[in-house]
CSV table of C-alpha atoms and ligand atoms in Angstrom, one decimal:
chain,number,residue,atom,x,y,z
R,1,MET,CA,-9.2,14.2,-47.9
R,2,ASN,CA,-9.8,10.6,-48.8
R,3,ILE,CA,-13.1,8.8,-49.0
R,4,HIS,CA,-14.2,5.2,-49.2
R,5,GLU,CA,-14.7,3.3,-52.5
R,6,TYR,CA,-18.5,3.1,-52.1
R,7,GLN,CA,-18.7,6.9,-51.4
R,8,GLY,CA,-16.5,7.5,-54.5
R,9,LYS,CA,-18.7,5.4,-56.6
R,10,ALA,CA,-21.8,7.3,-55.4
R,11,VAL,CA,-20.1,10.6,-56.5
R,12,LEU,CA,-19.2,9.1,-59.9
R,13,LYS,CA,-22.8,7.9,-60.4
R,14,GLU,CA,-24.1,11.4,-59.9
R,15,PHE,CA,-22.1,12.3,-63.0
R,16,GLY,CA,-23.6,9.5,-65.0
R,17,LEU,CA,-20.6,7.2,-64.8
R,18,PRO,CA,-21.1,3.4,-65.0
R,19,VAL,CA,-20.7,1.7,-61.6
R,20,SER,CA,-22.2,-1.5,-60.2
R,21,ARG,CA,-25.1,-1.5,-57.8
R,22,GLY,CA,-24.2,-2.0,-54.2
R,23,LYS,CA,-24.9,-1.4,-50.6
R,24,ALA,CA,-22.6,-0.2,-47.7
R,25,ILE,CA,-23.1,-2.1,-44.4
R,26,PHE,CA,-21.7,-1.6,-40.9
R,27,SER,CA,-22.7,-4.9,-39.3
R,28,ALA,CA,-22.9,-8.6,-40.3
R,29,ASP,CA,-26.7,-8.5,-39.6
R,30,GLU,CA,-27.1,-6.0,-42.5
R,31,ALA,CA,-25.3,-8.3,-44.9
R,32,GLU,CA,-28.2,-10.6,-45.6
R,33,ALA,CA,-30.7,-7.8,-46.4
R,34,ALA,CA,-28.2,-6.1,-48.7
R,35,ALA,CA,-27.4,-9.4,-50.5
R,36,GLN,CA,-31.2,-10.1,-51.0
R,37,GLU,CA,-31.8,-6.6,-52.3
R,38,LEU,CA,-29.1,-6.9,-54.8
R,39,GLY,CA,-30.4,-10.3,-55.9
R,40,GLY,CA,-27.2,-12.1,-57.1
R,41,PRO,CA,-26.3,-14.6,-58.4
R,42,LEU,CA,-22.8,-13.2,-57.8
R,43,TRP,CA,-21.9,-10.8,-55.0
R,44,VAL,CA,-18.6,-9.2,-54.0
R,45,VAL,CA,-17.9,-8.4,-50.4
R,46,LYS,CA,-15.5,-5.5,-50.3
R,47,SER,CA,-13.6,-4.2,-47.2
R,48,GLN,CA,-13.9,-0.4,-47.0
R,49,ILE,CA,-10.6,1.1,-45.8
R,50,HIS,CA,-8.7,4.1,-47.0
R,51,ALA,CA,-6.0,2.0,-48.6
R,52,GLY,CA,-5.6,0.1,-51.8
R,53,GLY,CA,-4.4,-3.4,-52.5
R,54,ARG,CA,-7.3,-4.9,-50.5
R,55,GLY,CA,-7.9,-7.8,-52.9
R,56,LYS,CA,-4.3,-9.1,-52.3
R,57,GLY,CA,-4.3,-8.0,-48.6
R,58,LYS,CA,-4.3,-10.4,-45.7
R,59,PHE,CA,-6.4,-10.4,-42.5
R,60,LYS,CA,-4.6,-10.7,-39.2
R,61,GLU,CA,-7.2,-13.0,-37.7
R,62,ALA,CA,-6.9,-16.5,-39.0
R,63,ALA,CA,-10.6,-17.1,-39.7
R,64,ALA,CA,-10.6,-14.9,-42.7
R,65,GLY,CA,-7.2,-16.3,-43.6
R,66,GLU,CA,-5.3,-15.7,-46.7
R,67,LYS,CA,-8.3,-14.8,-48.8
R,68,GLY,CA,-8.0,-11.0,-49.0
R,69,GLY,CA,-10.3,-8.0,-48.4
R,70,VAL,CA,-12.3,-8.4,-51.6
R,71,ARG,CA,-14.1,-11.7,-52.0
R,72,LEU,CA,-16.5,-13.1,-54.5
R,73,ALA,CA,-19.6,-14.8,-53.0
R,74,LYS,CA,-21.8,-17.2,-54.8
R,75,SER,CA,-24.6,-17.4,-52.2
R,76,ILE,CA,-26.2,-15.2,-49.6
R,77,ASP,CA,-24.8,-17.5,-46.9
R,78,GLU,CA,-21.3,-16.9,-48.3
R,79,VAL,CA,-21.9,-13.1,-48.2
R,80,LYS,CA,-22.9,-13.4,-44.5
R,81,GLU,CA,-19.9,-15.6,-43.7
R,82,PHE,CA,-17.4,-13.2,-45.4
R,83,ALA,CA,-19.1,-10.2,-43.7
R,84,ARG,CA,-18.7,-11.9,-40.3
R,85,GLN,CA,-15.0,-12.7,-41.0
R,86,MET,CA,-14.1,-9.2,-42.3
R,87,LEU,CA,-15.9,-6.9,-40.0
R,88,GLY,CA,-13.8,-5.9,-37.0
R,89,ASN,CA,-10.8,-7.8,-38.4
R,90,THR,CA,-7.6,-6.0,-39.3
R,91,LEU,CA,-6.6,-6.0,-43.0
R,92,VAL,CA,-3.0,-5.6,-44.0
R,93,THR,CA,-2.2,-4.5,-47.5
R,94,VAL,CA,0.8,-3.0,-49.3
R,95,GLN,CA,-0.6,0.4,-48.6
R,96,THR,CA,-1.6,0.1,-44.9
R,97,GLY,CA,1.8,-0.7,-43.4
R,98,GLU,CA,2.3,-3.6,-41.1
R,99,ALA,CA,-0.2,-2.3,-38.5
R,100,GLY,CA,-3.0,-2.7,-41.0
R,101,LYS,CA,-6.4,-1.1,-40.8
R,102,GLN,CA,-9.5,-2.3,-39.0
R,103,VAL,CA,-12.4,-3.0,-41.3
R,104,ASN,CA,-15.6,-1.3,-39.9
R,105,ARG,CA,-17.6,-1.0,-43.1
R,106,LEU,CA,-18.2,-3.3,-46.1
R,107,TYR,CA,-19.5,-2.7,-49.5
R,108,ILE,CA,-21.7,-5.5,-50.9
R,109,GLU,CA,-21.7,-5.2,-54.6
R,110,ASP,CA,-23.1,-6.9,-57.7
R,111,GLY,CA,-20.6,-9.3,-59.1
R,112,SER,CA,-19.5,-8.4,-62.7
R,113,ASP,CA,-18.5,-10.7,-65.5
R,114,ILE,CA,-15.1,-9.4,-66.3
R,115,ASP,CA,-13.6,-9.7,-69.8
R,116,THR,CA,-10.7,-7.3,-69.4
R,117,GLU,CA,-9.2,-5.1,-66.6
R,118,LEU,CA,-7.8,-1.7,-67.6
R,119,TYR,CA,-6.3,1.2,-65.7
R,120,LEU,CA,-7.3,4.8,-65.6
R,121,SER,CA,-6.4,7.6,-63.2
R,122,MET,CA,-6.4,11.4,-63.1
R,123,LEU,CA,-4.4,13.7,-60.9
R,124,VAL,CA,-3.3,17.3,-60.7
R,125,ASP,CA,0.1,17.3,-62.4
R,126,ARG,CA,2.2,19.9,-60.5
R,127,ALA,CA,4.8,20.0,-63.3
R,128,THR,CA,2.3,21.2,-65.9
R,129,GLY,CA,-0.3,22.8,-63.6
R,130,GLN,CA,-2.9,20.7,-65.5
R,131,VAL,CA,-5.1,17.8,-64.8
R,132,ALA,CA,-3.4,14.7,-66.2
R,133,PHE,CA,-4.9,11.3,-67.3
R,134,VAL,CA,-2.9,8.2,-66.9
R,135,VAL,CA,-4.1,5.1,-68.8
R,136,SER,CA,-2.9,1.6,-69.3
R,137,THR,CA,-4.1,-1.7,-70.6
R,138,GLU,CA,-2.5,-3.3,-67.6
R,139,GLY,CA,-5.3,-2.9,-65.1
R,140,GLY,CA,-6.1,-4.6,-61.9
R,141,MET,CA,-2.5,-4.9,-60.9
R,142,ASP,CA,0.1,-2.8,-59.2
R,143,ILE,CA,0.5,0.2,-61.5
R,144,GLU,CA,3.9,1.2,-59.9
R,145,GLN,CA,5.2,-2.2,-61.0
R,146,VAL,CA,3.9,-1.7,-64.5
R,147,ALA,CA,5.6,1.8,-64.5
R,148,HIS,CA,8.8,0.3,-63.4
R,149,ASP,CA,8.9,-2.8,-65.7
R,150,THR,CA,7.1,-1.8,-68.8
R,151,PRO,CA,6.7,2.0,-68.8
R,152,GLU,CA,5.8,1.9,-72.5
R,153,LYS,CA,2.4,0.4,-71.5
R,154,ILE,CA,1.4,3.6,-69.7
R,155,LEU,CA,0.2,6.7,-71.5
R,156,THR,CA,0.0,10.1,-69.8
R,157,PHE,CA,-1.3,13.3,-71.2
R,158,SER,CA,-2.8,16.5,-69.6
R,159,VAL,CA,-5.7,18.6,-70.4
R,160,ASP,CA,-5.4,22.3,-71.1
R,161,PRO,CA,-7.7,24.1,-68.6
R,162,ALA,CA,-8.4,26.8,-71.1
R,163,THR,CA,-10.2,24.3,-73.5
R,164,GLY,CA,-11.2,21.7,-70.9
R,165,VAL,CA,-11.8,18.2,-72.0
R,166,MET,CA,-12.1,17.7,-75.8
R,167,PRO,CA,-13.3,14.8,-78.0
R,168,HIS,CA,-9.7,14.1,-79.0
R,169,HIS,CA,-8.8,13.3,-75.4
R,170,GLY,CA,-11.4,10.6,-75.4
R,171,ARG,CA,-10.2,9.2,-78.7
R,172,THR,CA,-6.6,9.2,-77.3
R,173,VAL,CA,-7.8,7.1,-74.3
R,174,ALA,CA,-9.8,4.7,-76.5
R,175,LYS,CA,-6.8,4.2,-78.7
R,176,ALA,CA,-4.4,3.6,-75.8
R,177,LEU,CA,-6.7,1.1,-74.4
R,178,GLY,CA,-7.2,-0.7,-77.7
R,179,LEU,CA,-11.0,0.1,-77.8
R,180,LYS,CA,-12.9,0.2,-81.0
R,181,GLY,CA,-16.5,0.9,-82.2
R,182,ALA,CA,-19.1,1.2,-79.5
R,183,LEU,CA,-16.6,0.7,-76.7
R,184,ALA,CA,-14.5,3.5,-78.0
R,185,LYS,CA,-17.6,5.7,-77.9
R,186,GLU,CA,-18.1,4.7,-74.3
R,187,ALA,CA,-14.5,5.5,-73.5
R,188,GLU,CA,-14.9,9.0,-75.0
R,189,ASP,CA,-18.1,9.6,-72.9
R,190,LEU,CA,-16.3,8.2,-69.8
R,191,VAL,CA,-13.4,10.6,-70.2
R,192,THR,CA,-15.7,13.6,-70.5
R,193,LYS,CA,-17.7,12.7,-67.5
R,194,LEU,CA,-14.7,11.9,-65.4
R,195,TYR,CA,-13.1,15.2,-66.2
R,196,THR,CA,-16.3,17.0,-65.4
R,197,ALA,CA,-16.6,15.3,-62.0
R,198,PHE,CA,-12.9,15.9,-61.2
R,199,ILE,CA,-13.2,19.6,-61.8
R,200,ALA,CA,-16.6,20.1,-60.3
R,201,LYS,CA,-15.6,18.4,-57.0
R,202,ASP,CA,-12.1,19.8,-56.8
R,203,MET,CA,-10.5,16.3,-56.8
R,204,GLU,CA,-6.8,15.8,-56.3
R,205,MET,CA,-6.7,12.3,-57.5
R,206,LEU,CA,-9.1,9.8,-59.0
R,207,GLU,CA,-8.0,6.2,-59.7
R,208,ILE,CA,-10.2,3.6,-61.4
R,209,ASN,CA,-8.3,0.3,-61.1
R,210,PRO,CA,-9.7,-1.7,-62.6
R,211,LEU,CA,-11.8,-0.1,-65.3
R,212,ILE,CA,-13.3,-3.2,-66.8
R,213,ILE,CA,-14.8,-4.3,-70.1
R,214,THR,CA,-17.6,-6.6,-69.1
R,215,LYS,CA,-18.3,-9.8,-71.0
R,216,ASP,CA,-21.2,-8.1,-72.7
R,217,GLN,CA,-18.8,-5.4,-73.9
R,218,HIS,CA,-19.5,-2.3,-71.8
R,219,LEU,CA,-17.1,-0.2,-69.7
R,220,LYS,CA,-17.5,-0.1,-65.9
R,221,CYS,CA,-15.7,1.5,-63.0
R,222,LEU,CA,-15.1,-1.5,-60.7
R,223,ASP,CA,-12.9,0.3,-58.2
R,224,ALA,CA,-12.8,4.0,-57.2
R,225,LYS,CA,-10.2,5.7,-55.1
R,226,ILE,CA,-10.7,9.4,-54.8
R,227,SER,CA,-9.0,12.2,-52.8
R,228,PHE,CA,-10.1,15.8,-52.7
R,229,ASP,CA,-8.1,19.0,-52.4
R,230,GLY,CA,-8.2,19.9,-48.7
R,231,ASN,CA,-8.0,23.6,-49.6
R,232,ALA,CA,-11.1,23.5,-51.6
R,233,LEU,CA,-13.2,21.5,-49.2
R,234,TYR,CA,-15.0,24.6,-47.9
R,235,ARG,CA,-16.8,24.7,-51.3
R,236,HIS,CA,-18.1,21.1,-50.9
R,237,PRO,CA,-20.0,20.5,-47.6
R,238,GLU,CA,-21.5,17.4,-49.2
R,239,ILE,CA,-18.0,16.0,-49.6
R,240,GLN,CA,-16.9,17.0,-46.1
R,241,GLU,CA,-19.7,14.9,-44.8
R,242,LEU,CA,-18.1,11.8,-46.2
R,243,ARG,CA,-15.0,12.2,-44.0
R,244,ASP,CA,-14.4,9.1,-41.9
R,245,ILE,CA,-12.1,10.2,-39.1
R,246,THR,CA,-11.6,6.6,-37.9
R,247,GLU,CA,-9.5,6.2,-40.9
R,248,GLU,CA,-7.2,9.1,-40.1
R,249,ASP,CA,-4.2,9.3,-37.7
R,250,GLU,CA,-5.4,10.5,-34.3
R,251,LYS,CA,-2.4,12.8,-34.0
R,252,GLU,CA,-3.2,14.4,-37.4
R,253,ILE,CA,-6.8,14.9,-36.4
R,254,GLU,CA,-5.6,16.7,-33.2
R,255,ALA,CA,-3.1,18.7,-35.2
R,256,SER,CA,-5.8,19.8,-37.7
R,257,LYS,CA,-7.8,21.3,-34.8
R,258,TYR,CA,-5.0,23.7,-34.2
R,259,ASP,CA,-4.4,24.3,-37.9
R,260,LEU,CA,-0.9,22.7,-37.6
R,261,ALA,CA,0.7,21.2,-40.7
R,262,TYR,CA,1.5,17.8,-39.1
R,263,ILE,CA,2.1,14.5,-40.8
R,264,ALA,CA,2.8,11.4,-38.8
R,265,LEU,CA,5.8,9.3,-39.9
R,266,ASP,CA,7.3,6.0,-38.7
R,267,GLY,CA,10.6,7.0,-37.1
R,268,THR,CA,11.7,7.8,-33.5
R,269,ILE,CA,12.7,11.5,-33.6
R,270,GLY,CA,9.9,14.0,-33.1
R,271,CYS,CA,10.4,17.3,-34.8
R,272,MET,CA,9.0,20.8,-34.2
R,273,VAL,CA,10.1,23.2,-36.9
R,274,ASN,CA,8.9,26.5,-38.4
R,275,GLY,CA,8.6,26.6,-42.1
R,276,ALA,CA,7.9,23.7,-44.4
R,277,GLY,CA,11.3,24.0,-46.2
R,278,LEU,CA,13.2,24.0,-42.9
R,279,ALA,CA,11.1,21.1,-41.7
R,280,MET,CA,12.0,19.0,-44.7
R,281,ALA,CA,15.7,19.9,-44.3
R,282,THR,CA,15.4,18.8,-40.7
R,283,LEU,CA,13.9,15.4,-41.7
R,284,ASP,CA,16.7,15.0,-44.3
R,285,ILE,CA,19.5,15.7,-41.8
R,286,ILE,CA,18.1,13.3,-39.2
R,287,LYS,CA,18.1,10.6,-41.9
R,288,LEU,CA,21.6,11.7,-43.0
R,289,TYR,CA,22.8,10.9,-39.4
R,290,GLY,CA,21.1,7.5,-39.5
R,291,GLU,CA,17.9,7.9,-37.7
R,292,GLU,CA,14.3,8.3,-38.8
R,293,PRO,CA,11.9,11.2,-38.1
R,294,ALA,CA,8.6,10.5,-36.3
R,295,ASN,CA,6.8,13.3,-37.9
R,296,PHE,CA,6.8,16.4,-40.2
R,297,LEU,CA,5.6,19.5,-38.3
R,298,ASP,CA,5.6,23.0,-39.5
R,299,VAL,CA,4.2,25.2,-36.7
R,300,GLY,CA,4.0,28.1,-39.1
R,301,GLY,CA,5.1,31.7,-39.0
R,302,GLY,CA,2.7,33.3,-36.6
R,303,ALA,CA,2.1,30.5,-34.2
R,304,SER,CA,0.9,31.4,-30.7
R,305,GLU,CA,2.2,29.9,-27.5
R,306,GLU,CA,-1.0,27.9,-27.3
R,307,LYS,CA,-0.4,26.4,-30.7
R,308,VAL,CA,3.2,25.5,-29.9
R,309,THR,CA,2.1,23.9,-26.7
R,310,ALA,CA,-0.5,21.8,-28.6
R,311,ALA,CA,2.1,20.8,-31.1
R,312,PHE,CA,4.6,19.7,-28.4
R,313,LYS,CA,1.9,17.6,-26.7
R,314,ILE,CA,1.0,15.9,-30.0
R,315,ILE,CA,4.7,15.0,-30.5
R,316,THR,CA,5.2,13.7,-26.9
R,317,ALA,CA,1.9,11.6,-27.1
R,318,ASP,CA,3.5,9.5,-29.8
R,319,PRO,CA,4.8,6.3,-28.1
R,320,ASN,CA,7.4,5.9,-30.9
R,321,VAL,CA,9.1,9.2,-30.1
R,322,LYS,CA,12.4,8.5,-28.4
R,323,GLY,CA,13.7,12.1,-28.6
R,324,ILE,CA,12.6,15.5,-29.7
R,325,LEU,CA,14.3,18.1,-31.9
R,326,VAL,CA,13.0,21.6,-31.8
R,327,ASN,CA,14.5,23.6,-34.7
R,328,ILE,CA,13.4,27.2,-35.0
R,329,PHE,CA,14.8,29.9,-37.3
R,330,GLY,CA,12.9,32.9,-36.0
R,331,GLY,CA,11.8,35.3,-38.7
R,332,ILE,CA,8.2,36.2,-38.2
R,333,MET,CA,8.2,33.4,-35.5
R,334,LYS,CA,9.8,34.6,-32.3
R,335,CYS,CA,12.1,32.3,-30.4
R,336,ASP,CA,10.7,33.4,-27.0
R,337,VAL,CA,7.2,32.3,-28.1
R,338,ILE,CA,8.5,28.9,-29.0
R,339,ALA,CA,10.4,28.6,-25.7
R,340,ARG,CA,7.3,29.5,-23.7
R,341,GLY,CA,5.2,27.1,-25.6
R,342,VAL,CA,7.7,24.2,-25.1
R,343,ILE,CA,7.9,24.9,-21.4
R,344,ALA,CA,4.2,25.2,-20.9
R,345,ALA,CA,3.8,21.8,-22.7
R,346,VAL,CA,6.5,20.1,-20.6
R,347,LYS,CA,4.9,21.4,-17.4
R,348,ALA,CA,1.6,20.0,-18.5
R,349,VAL,CA,2.7,16.6,-19.8
R,350,GLY,CA,6.2,16.1,-18.5
R,351,LEU,CA,9.3,15.2,-20.6
R,352,GLN,CA,10.4,11.5,-20.7
R,353,VAL,CA,12.8,11.7,-23.6
R,354,PRO,CA,15.8,13.8,-24.5
R,355,LEU,CA,15.1,17.2,-26.0
R,356,VAL,CA,17.5,19.1,-28.3
R,357,VAL,CA,16.6,22.8,-29.0
R,358,ARG,CA,18.2,24.9,-31.7
R,359,LEU,CA,17.0,28.5,-31.7
R,360,GLU,CA,18.2,31.2,-34.1
R,361,GLY,CA,16.8,34.5,-35.2
R,362,THR,CA,14.3,36.9,-33.7
R,363,ASN,CA,14.5,37.2,-29.9
R,364,VAL,CA,16.9,34.3,-29.7
R,365,GLU,CA,18.6,35.5,-26.5
R,366,GLU,CA,15.3,35.9,-24.8
R,367,GLY,CA,14.3,32.4,-25.9
R,368,LYS,CA,17.5,30.8,-24.7
R,369,GLN,CA,17.2,32.6,-21.4
R,370,ILE,CA,13.7,31.4,-20.9
R,371,ILE,CA,14.8,27.8,-21.4
R,372,ARG,CA,17.8,28.2,-19.1
R,373,ASP,CA,15.6,29.7,-16.4
R,374,SER,CA,13.1,26.9,-16.6
R,375,GLY,CA,15.6,24.3,-15.2
R,376,LEU,CA,14.5,21.9,-17.9
R,377,ASN,CA,17.0,19.3,-19.0
R,378,VAL,CA,17.4,20.6,-22.5
R,379,ILE,CA,20.4,19.9,-24.8
R,380,PRO,CA,21.2,23.2,-26.5
R,381,ALA,CA,22.5,23.2,-30.1
R,382,ASP,CA,24.3,25.8,-32.1
R,383,ASP,CA,23.2,25.0,-35.6
R,384,LEU,CA,21.2,22.4,-37.5
R,385,ASP,CA,24.1,20.0,-38.1
R,386,ASP,CA,25.0,20.1,-34.4
R,387,ALA,CA,21.4,19.7,-33.4
R,388,ALA,CA,20.8,16.7,-35.6
R,389,GLN,CA,24.0,14.9,-34.3
R,390,LYS,CA,23.0,15.6,-30.7
R,391,ILE,CA,19.5,14.2,-31.0
R,392,VAL,CA,20.7,11.2,-32.9
R,393,ASN,CA,23.3,10.5,-30.2
R,394,ALA,CA,20.7,11.1,-27.5
R,395,VAL,CA,18.2,8.5,-28.8
R,396,ARG,CA,21.0,6.0,-29.2
R,397,GLY,CA,21.7,6.4,-25.5
R,398,GLY,CA,24.8,8.5,-25.9
R,399,LYS,CA,25.6,11.9,-24.4
H,1,LIG,P1,-8.2,-3.3,-54.5
H,1,LIG,O1,-7.7,-2.5,-55.6
H,1,LIG,O2,-8.2,-2.6,-53.2
H,1,LIG,O3,-7.6,-4.6,-54.4
H,1,LIG,P2,-10.6,-3.7,-56.2
H,1,LIG,O4,-11.9,-3.0,-56.0
H,1,LIG,O5,-9.8,-3.2,-57.3
H,1,LIG,O6,-9.8,-3.6,-54.8
H,1,LIG,O7,-10.8,-5.3,-56.3
H,1,LIG,C1,-9.8,-6.2,-56.5
H,1,LIG,C2,-10.2,-7.1,-57.6
H,1,LIG,O8,-11.4,-7.8,-57.3
H,1,LIG,C3,-10.5,-6.4,-58.9
H,1,LIG,O9,-9.3,-6.2,-59.7
H,1,LIG,C4,-11.5,-7.3,-59.6
H,1,LIG,O10,-10.8,-8.4,-60.3
H,1,LIG,C5,-12.2,-7.9,-58.4
H,1,LIG,N1,-13.5,-7.2,-58.3
H,1,LIG,C6,-13.7,-6.1,-57.5
H,1,LIG,N2,-15.0,-5.7,-57.6
H,1,LIG,C7,-15.7,-6.7,-58.4
H,1,LIG,C8,-17.0,-6.8,-58.8
H,1,LIG,N3,-18.0,-6.0,-58.5
H,1,LIG,N4,-17.3,-7.9,-59.6
H,1,LIG,C9,-16.3,-8.8,-59.9
H,1,LIG,N5,-15.1,-8.7,-59.5
H,1,LIG,C10,-14.7,-7.6,-58.8
H,2,LIG,MG1,-8.3,-1.6,-57.2
């Protein structure tokens, strides 16, 4: 689960980490009061969306123009003006995709005097099974670009969970960032507190970009991007409260109600598959034959007819879907349950696009019979290869 920058900073503050003062606002009217309370003389008006690259992003509406989703304001009037321009406007960044994201909240923050911008992030490294730190002197910019062009400028190490964070980890970070004396001490303290926060809140990823050195030589977390491990959220009701579903894909919200593993993608072929591995293979083979999948969906092993119906409705509700591929290898999942779920959904919402069904495994004959008896215009397929070619042909208008 992702949260907004201002929420992330509040979490970091609880753990004693250095962040700027700021106020989240939801309407332009609140901007003036927030700016007055902070006092100035420099403010930053920051769009709050669940995507990075806001500073270099562009608004769709011309009024806010080319100036980006993070703007420095030198007066309260400017704060008000920027707030009016940003709120309700759609911000497009490298991370939002072309559609962009509507800005419904702003964070008005104290402006910092920046001396240097550094990079620090933490994530659960699946390869080592440990929490890893990633640090670089090249902060404030696109870290993927740095990793590509000058990988030697990025240092990565992981922390053994048996010992937890140790003073030498802090010294390693300070050295990598070229910090000495009092600043090195601050870095050591920062590393300890970040690790403590990361573990305590079951974070999945924490990115501070930039971590800055202020002109008066202190460290500060100027940006905060945090995501939490969804499987551990039940332990953190206070984090669950920070969820902003307006930032999430509607189809994914609907799928989460039925406990379906569904991820929306950009393509045209909707997929309903059982098992994550088979679902990934299905996406791969669709791409192999030259089309793009509209979603990842694993209906799971023990899905009920109701769950299958819900899944099918979510797929058909996506206007980008030009064809549907149902690929079921029935083990625990029974083919007849899938067939009944698909038919119930089609009866409820209709079927406007070609549907290819490949069934194999437990109760396969029963499943196929149910589909034949339904009179639905289903294109049957013998195996995955055949199924993929048929759905690709169908969305291209072929037979
Ligand atoms: P994003 O990563 O989404 O572009 P950031 O929060 O990193 O958003 O802001 C972009 C840039 O704006 C930063 O790299 C920094 O230079 C500047 N900035 C952000 N917050 C402040 C602040 N409180 N004071 C001064 N400059 C800031
Ligand atoms: Mg940033």
